[in-house]
Coordinates of C-alpha atoms in Angstrom, one line a residue:
Chain A
M148 CA 14.7 31.5 12.8
V149 CA 13.9 28.0 14.1
N150 CA 12.7 28.1 17.7
I151 CA 14.3 25.5 19.9
P152 CA 13.4 26.1 23.6
D153 CA 16.2 25.4 26.1
D154 CA 13.9 23.6 28.6
L155 CA 12.9 20.7 26.3
L156 CA 14.5 17.5 25.3
Y157 CA 14.7 16.4 21.6
T158 CA 15.1 13.3 19.4
E159 CA 17.0 12.9 16.2
T160 CA 13.7 12.4 14.4
H161 CA 12.5 15.9 15.4
E162 CA 10.2 15.2 18.3
W163 CA 10.3 17.3 21.5
V164 CA 9.8 16.0 25.0
K165 CA 8.7 18.0 28.1
V166 CA 9.1 16.2 31.4
E167 CA 6.0 16.7 33.6
G168 CA 6.6 14.6 36.8
K169 CA 6.2 11.0 35.8
N170 CA 4.9 12.0 32.4
A171 CA 6.4 13.2 29.1
R172 CA 4.5 15.6 26.9
I173 CA 5.5 15.2 23.3
G174 CA 5.2 17.0 20.0
I175 CA 7.1 17.8 16.8
T176 CA 9.7 20.6 16.7
D177 CA 9.4 24.0 15.0
Y178 CA 12.0 22.7 12.5
A179 CA 9.9 19.6 11.8
Q180 CA 6.6 21.6 11.3
E181 CA 8.4 23.9 8.9
A182 CA 9.9 21.0 6.9
L183 CA 6.6 19.2 6.7
T184 CA 4.7 22.3 5.5
E185 CA 1.1 22.8 6.4
I186 CA -0.5 19.8 8.2
V187 CA -3.8 18.9 6.6
N188 CA -4.6 15.6 8.4
I189 CA -3.7 13.9 11.6
D190 CA -4.1 10.2 12.3
F191 CA -3.5 8.7 15.8
A192 CA -2.1 5.2 15.5
V193 CA -2.6 4.5 19.2
E194 CA -5.3 5.2 21.8
A195 CA -5.3 6.5 25.3
G196 CA -4.2 3.6 27.6
S197 CA -2.1 1.9 24.9
N198 CA 1.4 0.8 25.7
V199 CA 4.0 2.0 23.4
K200 CA 7.7 1.3 22.9
K201 CA 10.3 3.9 22.2
G202 CA 10.5 4.3 18.4
D203 CA 6.9 3.1 17.8
G204 CA 5.0 5.2 15.3
I205 CA 2.2 6.8 17.3
V206 CA 0.9 9.6 15.1
V207 CA 0.8 10.3 11.4
L208 CA 0.8 13.8 10.2
D209 CA -0.1 14.5 6.6
S210 CA 0.9 17.6 4.7
V211 CA -0.3 18.3 1.2
K212 CA 2.9 16.7 0.0
S213 CA 3.6 13.7 2.2
S214 CA 2.6 11.5 5.1
N215 CA 5.0 11.6 8.1
E216 CA 5.2 9.4 11.1
V217 CA 5.9 10.7 14.6
Y218 CA 7.7 8.3 16.8
S219 CA 7.4 7.8 20.5
P220 CA 10.6 9.2 22.2
V221 CA 10.0 6.9 25.2
T222 CA 8.5 3.6 26.3
G223 CA 5.3 3.9 28.4
K224 CA 1.6 4.2 28.5
I225 CA -0.4 6.8 26.5
V226 CA -2.1 9.0 29.1
E227 CA -3.7 11.5 26.8
L228 CA -3.8 12.3 23.1
N229 CA -4.5 15.8 21.7
E230 CA -7.7 14.7 19.9
G231 CA -8.7 18.4 19.6
L232 CA -6.1 18.9 16.9
K233 CA -8.4 17.1 14.5
S234 CA -10.4 20.3 14.2
E235 CA -7.5 22.7 14.8
L236 CA -4.7 21.2 12.7
E237 CA -3.2 24.6 12.2
N238 CA -2.0 24.6 15.8
I239 CA 0.7 22.1 14.9
N240 CA 2.2 24.6 12.5
K241 CA 1.4 27.7 14.5
S242 CA 2.3 26.5 18.0
P243 CA 4.3 23.2 17.8
Y244 CA 5.5 23.5 21.5
G245 CA 2.2 24.8 22.8
S246 CA -1.4 24.0 21.6
G247 CA 0.2 21.7 18.9
W248 CA 1.3 19.1 21.4
L249 CA 0.5 15.5 20.3
A250 CA 0.5 13.1 23.3
V251 CA 1.3 12.7 27.0
I252 CA 3.0 9.4 27.9
E253 CA 3.6 7.9 31.3
V254 CA 7.3 7.2 31.2
A255 CA 8.1 3.5 32.1
N256 CA 11.8 3.8 32.1
P257 CA 13.2 7.2 33.2
D258 CA 16.7 6.2 31.9
E259 CA 15.4 6.7 28.4
L260 CA 15.1 10.4 29.1
K261 CA 18.8 10.6 29.7
V262 CA 19.7 9.7 26.1
L263 CA 17.5 12.3 24.5
L264 CA 19.2 15.4 23.0
T265 CA 19.5 18.7 24.8
A266 CA 18.5 21.8 23.0
E267 CA 22.1 22.5 22.3
A268 CA 22.7 19.1 20.8
Y269 CA 19.5 19.3 18.7
R270 CA 20.5 22.8 17.4
K271 CA 23.8 21.2 16.2
L272 CA 22.0 18.3 14.6
I273 CA 19.7 20.5 12.4
Q274 CA 22.6 22.9 11.5
Q275 CA 24.3 20.0 9.7
Chain B
M153 CA 24.6 14.0 -11.5
E154 CA 24.5 17.6 -10.3
P155 CA 20.9 18.9 -10.4
K156 CA 20.2 21.6 -13.0
K157 CA 19.1 25.2 -12.1
T158 CA 16.5 27.2 -13.9
P159 CA 17.0 30.8 -14.9
L160 CA 15.0 31.7 -11.8
Y161 CA 17.0 29.6 -9.3
A162 CA 18.7 32.7 -7.7
W163 CA 15.3 34.5 -7.3
H164 CA 13.7 31.4 -5.6
V165 CA 16.6 31.1 -3.1
K166 CA 16.7 34.8 -2.4
N167 CA 13.0 34.9 -1.8
G168 CA 12.9 32.0 0.7
A169 CA 11.5 29.2 -1.4
K170 CA 11.9 25.7 -0.1
M171 CA 13.9 24.0 -2.8
V172 CA 13.8 20.3 -3.8
E173 CA 15.2 18.2 -6.5
F174 CA 12.6 17.3 -9.0
A175 CA 13.3 15.4 -12.3
G176 CA 17.0 16.5 -12.1
Y177 CA 16.2 20.2 -11.4
L178 CA 16.4 22.3 -8.3
M179 CA 12.8 23.6 -8.0
P180 CA 10.7 25.5 -5.5
V181 CA 8.2 23.2 -3.8
Q182 CA 6.7 26.1 -1.9
Y183 CA 7.4 29.7 -1.0
K184 CA 5.3 30.3 2.1
S185 CA 2.3 28.0 2.0
I186 CA 1.1 25.4 -0.5
I187 CA -2.5 26.0 0.4
Q188 CA -2.2 29.8 0.1
E189 CA -0.5 29.4 -3.3
H190 CA -3.2 26.9 -4.4
R191 CA -5.9 29.4 -3.4
A192 CA -4.2 32.3 -5.1
V193 CA -4.4 30.4 -8.5
R194 CA -8.0 29.3 -7.9
E195 CA -9.2 32.7 -6.8
S196 CA -7.1 35.2 -8.6
V197 CA -3.6 34.6 -10.2
G198 CA -0.3 32.9 -9.5
L199 CA 3.1 32.6 -11.2
F200 CA 5.0 29.3 -11.7
D201 CA 8.6 28.7 -12.8
V202 CA 8.2 25.7 -15.2
S203 CA 11.5 26.2 -16.9
H204 CA 12.3 22.5 -16.0
M205 CA 9.9 21.5 -18.8
G206 CA 11.6 20.7 -22.0
D207 CA 11.6 22.5 -25.3
F208 CA 12.0 20.7 -28.7
I209 CA 12.2 22.7 -31.9
I210 CA 11.2 20.3 -34.7
Y211 CA 11.4 21.6 -38.2
G212 CA 11.8 20.5 -41.8
R213 CA 9.7 19.9 -44.9
D214 CA 8.5 16.5 -43.5
A215 CA 8.0 17.7 -39.9
G216 CA 4.2 17.4 -40.0
N217 CA 4.3 13.8 -41.3
F218 CA 7.1 12.9 -38.9
L219 CA 5.1 14.1 -35.9
N220 CA 2.0 12.3 -37.1
K221 CA 4.0 9.1 -37.1
L222 CA 4.7 9.6 -33.3
C223 CA 1.7 11.5 -32.0
T224 CA -1.8 10.4 -31.2
N225 CA -3.0 13.9 -32.2
N226 CA -2.7 15.3 -35.7
F227 CA 0.0 17.9 -36.2
A228 CA -0.1 18.0 -40.0
T229 CA -3.6 19.5 -39.9
C230 CA -2.8 21.7 -36.9
E231 CA -2.9 25.4 -38.0
I232 CA 0.0 27.7 -37.4
G233 CA -0.5 29.4 -34.0
K234 CA -2.4 26.5 -32.5
C235 CA -1.5 24.0 -29.8
R236 CA -2.5 20.4 -29.4
Y237 CA -2.2 18.1 -26.5
T238 CA -0.9 14.7 -27.5
H239 CA 0.3 11.4 -26.2
I240 CA 3.4 9.7 -27.6
L241 CA 3.0 5.9 -27.5
N242 CA 5.2 2.8 -28.0
E243 CA 4.0 0.0 -30.3
E244 CA 2.0 -1.5 -27.5
G245 CA 0.0 1.7 -27.1
K246 CA 1.6 2.5 -23.8
I247 CA 2.1 6.2 -23.0
L248 CA 5.8 7.3 -23.1
D249 CA 5.0 10.9 -22.4
D250 CA 2.2 13.5 -22.8
M251 CA 3.0 16.9 -24.1
I252 CA 1.6 20.0 -25.8
G253 CA 2.9 20.8 -29.2
A254 CA 2.5 24.1 -31.1
R255 CA 2.9 24.8 -34.7
I256 CA 5.1 27.9 -35.0
G257 CA 5.6 28.0 -38.8
E258 CA 4.8 26.2 -42.0
F259 CA 7.4 23.6 -41.3
S260 CA 8.2 24.3 -37.6
Y261 CA 6.9 23.1 -34.3
L262 CA 7.6 23.7 -30.6
F263 CA 7.0 20.7 -28.3
V264 CA 7.1 20.8 -24.5
P265 CA 7.9 17.4 -23.0
N266 CA 7.9 16.7 -19.3
A267 CA 11.2 17.5 -17.4
A268 CA 11.8 13.9 -16.4
T269 CA 11.3 12.6 -20.0
I270 CA 13.4 15.2 -21.9
E271 CA 16.3 12.8 -22.7
K272 CA 14.1 9.8 -23.3
M273 CA 11.8 11.7 -25.6
Y274 CA 14.7 13.4 -27.5
R275 CA 16.1 9.9 -28.1
W276 CA 12.7 8.6 -29.2
F277 CA 12.1 11.5 -31.6
T278 CA 15.6 11.3 -33.1
Q279 CA 15.5 7.6 -33.5
H280 CA 12.2 7.8 -35.5
R281 CA 13.3 10.7 -37.7
I282 CA 12.2 10.5 -41.4
G283 CA 12.9 12.5 -44.4
D284 CA 13.7 16.2 -44.0
V285 CA 13.4 16.7 -40.2
E286 CA 15.6 18.2 -37.6
I287 CA 15.1 18.1 -33.9
I288 CA 16.7 20.6 -31.5
N289 CA 16.7 20.1 -27.8
A290 CA 16.6 23.7 -26.6
S291 CA 15.5 22.8 -23.1
D292 CA 18.5 24.4 -21.3
A293 CA 18.5 27.6 -23.3
L294 CA 14.8 28.5 -22.9
G295 CA 12.9 29.4 -19.7
C296 CA 9.2 29.0 -19.2
I297 CA 6.8 30.8 -16.8
A298 CA 3.2 29.8 -16.3
L299 CA 0.8 32.7 -15.4
Q300 CA -2.4 31.0 -14.1
G301 CA -5.7 32.1 -12.7
K302 CA -8.7 34.2 -13.8
N303 CA -6.8 37.5 -13.5
A304 CA -3.9 36.2 -15.7
P305 CA -5.1 38.1 -18.8
K306 CA -5.3 41.4 -16.9
V307 CA -1.7 40.9 -15.6
L308 CA -0.2 39.9 -18.9
A309 CA -2.0 42.8 -20.7
K310 CA 0.1 45.2 -18.5
L311 CA 3.2 43.8 -20.2
T312 CA 2.1 43.8 -23.8
N313 CA 0.0 45.6 -26.4
Y314 CA -0.7 42.3 -28.1
P315 CA -4.5 41.7 -28.4
L316 CA -4.7 38.8 -25.9
E317 CA -8.4 38.4 -26.5
K318 CA -7.4 36.9 -29.9
L319 CA -5.2 34.4 -28.1
S320 CA -8.0 32.0 -27.2
F321 CA -7.7 28.6 -25.4
F322 CA -4.9 26.5 -27.0
K323 CA -3.8 29.3 -29.3
A324 CA -0.2 30.5 -29.3
D325 CA 1.9 33.3 -30.8
F326 CA 5.1 35.2 -30.8
V327 CA 4.5 38.1 -28.5
S328 CA 6.5 41.2 -27.7
M329 CA 6.3 42.4 -24.1
D330 CA 6.4 45.9 -25.5
R331 CA 4.9 47.5 -22.4
A332 CA 7.7 46.2 -20.1
K333 CA 11.5 46.4 -20.3
V334 CA 12.3 42.8 -20.6
H335 CA 13.6 42.2 -24.1
E336 CA 17.3 42.6 -24.3
R337 CA 18.7 41.0 -27.4
Q338 CA 20.8 38.0 -26.4
E339 CA 23.9 37.5 -28.5
K340 CA 23.9 33.7 -28.3
P341 CA 20.6 32.4 -29.6
A342 CA 18.6 29.8 -27.7
F343 CA 18.8 27.6 -30.7
E344 CA 20.3 27.7 -34.2
W345 CA 17.7 29.4 -36.3
T346 CA 19.4 30.1 -39.6
K347 CA 18.1 26.9 -41.4
I348 CA 14.6 27.4 -40.0
A349 CA 14.6 31.0 -41.3
D350 CA 15.6 29.7 -44.8
L351 CA 12.7 27.4 -44.7
E352 CA 10.0 29.7 -43.3
K353 CA 8.8 32.5 -45.5
T354 CA 6.5 34.4 -43.2
H355 CA 7.5 33.2 -39.7
G356 CA 11.3 33.0 -40.1
Q357 CA 12.0 36.5 -38.6
K358 CA 9.8 35.9 -35.6
I359 CA 11.5 32.6 -34.9
R360 CA 14.8 34.3 -35.1
D361 CA 13.7 37.1 -32.7
F362 CA 12.4 34.5 -30.3
A363 CA 15.7 32.7 -30.4
H364 CA 17.5 36.0 -29.5
G365 CA 15.1 37.0 -26.7
T366 CA 13.4 39.9 -28.5
L367 CA 10.1 38.0 -28.7
C368 CA 8.4 35.5 -26.4
F369 CA 6.3 32.6 -27.3
V370 CA 3.0 32.7 -25.4
S371 CA 0.3 30.0 -25.4
R372 CA -3.0 30.1 -23.7
T373 CA -2.4 26.8 -21.9
G374 CA -1.7 25.5 -18.4
Y375 CA -1.8 22.7 -15.9
T376 CA -4.2 24.2 -13.4
G377 CA -7.6 24.1 -15.1
E378 CA -7.8 27.9 -14.8
D379 CA -7.4 30.5 -17.5
G380 CA -3.8 31.5 -18.1
F381 CA -0.7 31.5 -20.2
E382 CA 2.6 29.8 -20.6
I383 CA 5.4 32.1 -21.6
I384 CA 8.5 30.6 -23.2
S385 CA 11.5 32.9 -23.6
H386 CA 15.3 32.9 -24.0
A387 CA 16.7 32.0 -20.6
G388 CA 18.5 35.3 -20.5
I389 CA 15.3 37.3 -20.2
T390 CA 13.1 34.8 -18.2
A391 CA 14.0 36.5 -14.8
A392 CA 13.1 39.9 -16.2
I393 CA 9.7 38.7 -17.3
W394 CA 9.1 37.0 -14.0
E395 CA 9.8 40.3 -12.1
A396 CA 7.7 42.3 -14.5
L397 CA 4.7 39.9 -14.0
L398 CA 5.0 40.0 -10.2
D399 CA 5.0 43.8 -10.4
A400 CA 2.1 43.9 -12.8
G401 CA 0.1 41.4 -10.7
R402 CA 0.5 43.0 -7.3
E403 CA -2.9 44.7 -7.5
F404 CA -4.4 41.2 -8.0
G405 CA -2.5 39.6 -5.2
I406 CA -0.3 37.6 -7.4
I407 CA 2.2 35.2 -5.6
P408 CA 4.8 32.8 -6.8
V409 CA 3.6 29.2 -6.7
G410 CA 5.7 26.1 -6.2
L411 CA 5.5 22.5 -7.3
G412 CA 3.5 21.5 -4.2
A413 CA 0.5 23.6 -5.3
R414 CA 1.2 22.7 -9.0
D415 CA 0.5 19.1 -8.0
T416 CA -2.6 19.8 -6.0
L417 CA -4.0 22.1 -8.7
R418 CA -3.6 19.5 -11.5
L419 CA -4.9 16.7 -9.3
E420 CA -8.1 18.6 -8.5
K421 CA -8.7 18.7 -12.2
G422 CA -7.8 15.1 -12.8
F423 CA -4.9 16.0 -15.0
L424 CA -2.3 13.2 -15.5
L425 CA 1.3 13.5 -14.3
S426 CA 3.8 11.8 -16.5
G427 CA 5.9 9.2 -14.6
T428 CA 3.4 9.1 -11.8
D429 CA 0.0 8.3 -13.4
F430 CA 1.6 6.5 -16.3
H431 CA 5.1 5.2 -16.8
D432 CA 5.3 3.3 -20.1
D433 CA 2.6 1.0 -18.6
R434 CA -0.8 2.6 -19.5
T435 CA -2.5 3.3 -22.7
T436 CA -4.3 6.5 -23.8
I437 CA -7.6 4.5 -23.7
E438 CA -7.0 3.4 -20.1
A439 CA -6.1 7.0 -19.1
N440 CA -9.5 8.2 -20.5
A441 CA -7.6 10.6 -22.8
E442 CA -9.1 9.5 -26.2
F443 CA -9.7 13.2 -26.8
A444 CA -6.0 13.4 -27.6
V445 CA -6.3 10.8 -30.3
K446 CA -7.2 11.5 -34.0
Y447 CA -7.7 8.2 -35.9
D448 CA -7.2 10.1 -39.2
H449 CA -3.5 9.2 -39.3
D450 CA -1.3 6.2 -38.7
F451 CA 0.8 6.7 -35.5
I452 CA 2.9 4.3 -33.5
G453 CA 0.6 2.5 -31.0
R454 CA -2.6 3.0 -33.0
K455 CA -3.2 -0.7 -33.7
A456 CA -2.8 -1.5 -30.0
L457 CA -5.4 1.3 -29.0
E458 CA -7.9 0.0 -31.6
Q459 CA -7.5 -3.6 -30.4
Q460 CA -7.9 -2.6 -26.8
K461 CA -11.0 -0.5 -27.6
A462 CA -12.6 -3.4 -29.6
N463 CA -11.8 -5.8 -26.8
G464 CA -13.4 -3.5 -24.2
N465 CA -12.1 -5.3 -21.2
Y466 CA -9.4 -2.9 -19.8
E467 CA -8.8 -0.9 -16.7
R468 CA -9.8 2.7 -16.6
L469 CA -8.6 5.8 -14.8
V470 CA -11.0 7.0 -12.2
G471 CA -11.2 9.7 -9.6
I472 CA -11.8 8.6 -6.0
L473 CA -13.0 10.9 -3.2
V474 CA -12.5 9.8 0.4
S475 CA -14.2 11.2 3.5
E476 CA -11.2 10.6 5.8
G477 CA -7.5 9.9 5.4
V478 CA -5.0 11.0 2.8
P479 CA -4.5 8.7 -0.2
R480 CA -1.0 8.6 -1.7
H481 CA 0.8 7.1 -4.7
G482 CA 1.1 3.4 -4.1
H483 CA -1.8 2.8 -1.7
E484 CA -4.0 -0.2 -2.6
I485 CA -7.6 0.1 -3.6
Y486 CA -10.0 -2.6 -2.4
A487 CA -13.6 -3.5 -3.1
G488 CA -15.5 -6.4 -1.5
G489 CA -12.3 -7.5 0.3
R490 CA -10.4 -7.9 -2.9
R491 CA -7.5 -5.7 -4.1
I492 CA -8.7 -4.0 -7.3
G493 CA -6.1 -1.3 -8.0
I494 CA -3.5 1.1 -6.8
V495 CA -3.5 4.8 -6.3
T496 CA -1.3 6.6 -8.8
S497 CA -1.7 10.1 -7.4
G498 CA -3.3 11.3 -4.1
T499 CA -3.4 14.3 -1.9
V500 CA -5.8 16.4 0.2
S501 CA -7.7 18.8 -2.1
P502 CA -7.2 22.3 -0.6
V503 CA -10.6 23.3 -2.1
L504 CA -12.6 20.3 -0.9
N505 CA -10.5 19.7 2.2
R506 CA -10.8 16.0 1.5
G507 CA -8.6 13.3 0.2
I508 CA -8.7 12.8 -3.6
A509 CA -7.0 10.1 -5.6
L510 CA -6.4 8.9 -9.2
G511 CA -6.1 5.2 -10.0
Y512 CA -6.9 2.5 -12.5
L513 CA -9.8 0.1 -11.8
P514 CA -11.2 -2.9 -13.7
K515 CA -14.1 -2.0 -16.0
D516 CA -16.8 -3.2 -13.7
F517 CA -15.6 -1.0 -10.8
A518 CA -14.7 2.0 -12.9
V519 CA -18.2 3.3 -12.6
E520 CA -19.3 6.5 -10.9
G521 CA -20.7 5.7 -7.4
T522 CA -18.7 2.5 -6.9
E523 CA -17.8 2.2 -3.2
V524 CA -14.2 1.3 -2.6
Q525 CA -11.7 1.2 0.3
I526 CA -8.3 2.7 0.2
K527 CA -5.7 1.0 2.4
I528 CA -3.8 3.8 4.1
R529 CA -1.1 2.2 6.4
D530 CA -3.1 -0.6 8.1
K531 CA -6.5 1.0 8.0
F532 CA -9.2 0.9 5.3
Y533 CA -10.8 4.2 4.5
P534 CA -14.0 4.3 2.5
G535 CA -14.1 6.2 -0.8
K536 CA -16.3 6.5 -3.8
V537 CA -15.6 6.7 -7.5
V538 CA -16.7 10.2 -8.6
K539 CA -16.9 12.2 -11.8
M540 CA -13.8 14.2 -12.6
P541 CA -12.7 17.0 -12.3
F542 CA -13.0 16.9 -8.5
V543 CA -13.2 20.7 -8.5

């Protein structure tokens, strides 16, 4: 069973967003990690302090089979990247909503959060 | 076009395989974990459904001479019960496909083209037919299972009393799985055998039994660089053999292996993938596969190979090891700020835990130790030309 926590927001490109005050913590969903298969390499396309726009590629996750871009769900400034994943890649597959988080972004425009998918809407999306 | 299903499709789906379309077939890309499947084959034994691969039965009094016209390797001199790896070239010496062929009788051969090239190669073979030669495309009626890894002989020995020690590397024979209940005579043969039986004195009966599923055709070959077998059978009994092998292999930790690990296993050994590492655009010489060429016969493309060799100035296939980043098909290879080639295959080696790539480089760069950069997205990652196999 794919795990889709109710208290998170989602994108159509399979990122999750957790609102933490002014910030958004992001990662890839359980559905995404399963579809990608085991992650064997992570490549951050941005640095802490960089400004990103909604839809920018910020991380590339490589599985044995393919390279896959992770897109920023919001516009804002990168507060923190989970650089520790480089030595603990398995966390992305094992704990996509926990220790497998990818970045924390300071949200520039809170209205962008309103157009993200709810857990229910995301569930419907992946059932199709 | 609707993708085709192998005789093991239902088993894959029932057992939770992630299915993808590959070369027109619905195939398992992985069951639980590509890396775990890869390791099982390197460390013990794994089982692959390779029923998507093609099967041509080529027979007739002129079959040997006919094959020698098309193949870089020599099949007229190939003994019965032996396999040879060959390239099939066009007039320009470019590789149309690579395949293993086995001689199964005095006038009969079994050739295994790649899944994506079955139609193309069937056309090529039939177009070039000479004398007394018939070609049957039995691809849909035959299943193929690859049992790979150092414990493969122990697993297969539990299914058959056949003396497997006699089936050394690149030998092949008709084998009865007489220690397992897998042979149920199939009413409809996998291919029309009556004319073959008329032609073959000693092997006619075995070819008939193979066509009806009461014998398998087993070769000591594979695509992993490990010891192992490829077992071709009437599609009606392929699933029974698969289940019997999984049962027999349990004590060795056997697991089914998908196309994901099949690709990483072959890439670690530097084995070419048809359609990816060559696609009617590279010669056998460029692909460093001259071991598959016997210049003792006149085959299509031979002149082009000889000219290229004499000229000497051609690109060569190399293996590149990178310390960071994951090279992929299509990435550009640079040296000294100049683009010198393109990655044809790339992945992370599960054994080395580093990126590995195949690509063709100009002569002066195709030398062990050459420092190169691979452009992965917008960054350049250092790599080095290394000796293959990688593992």
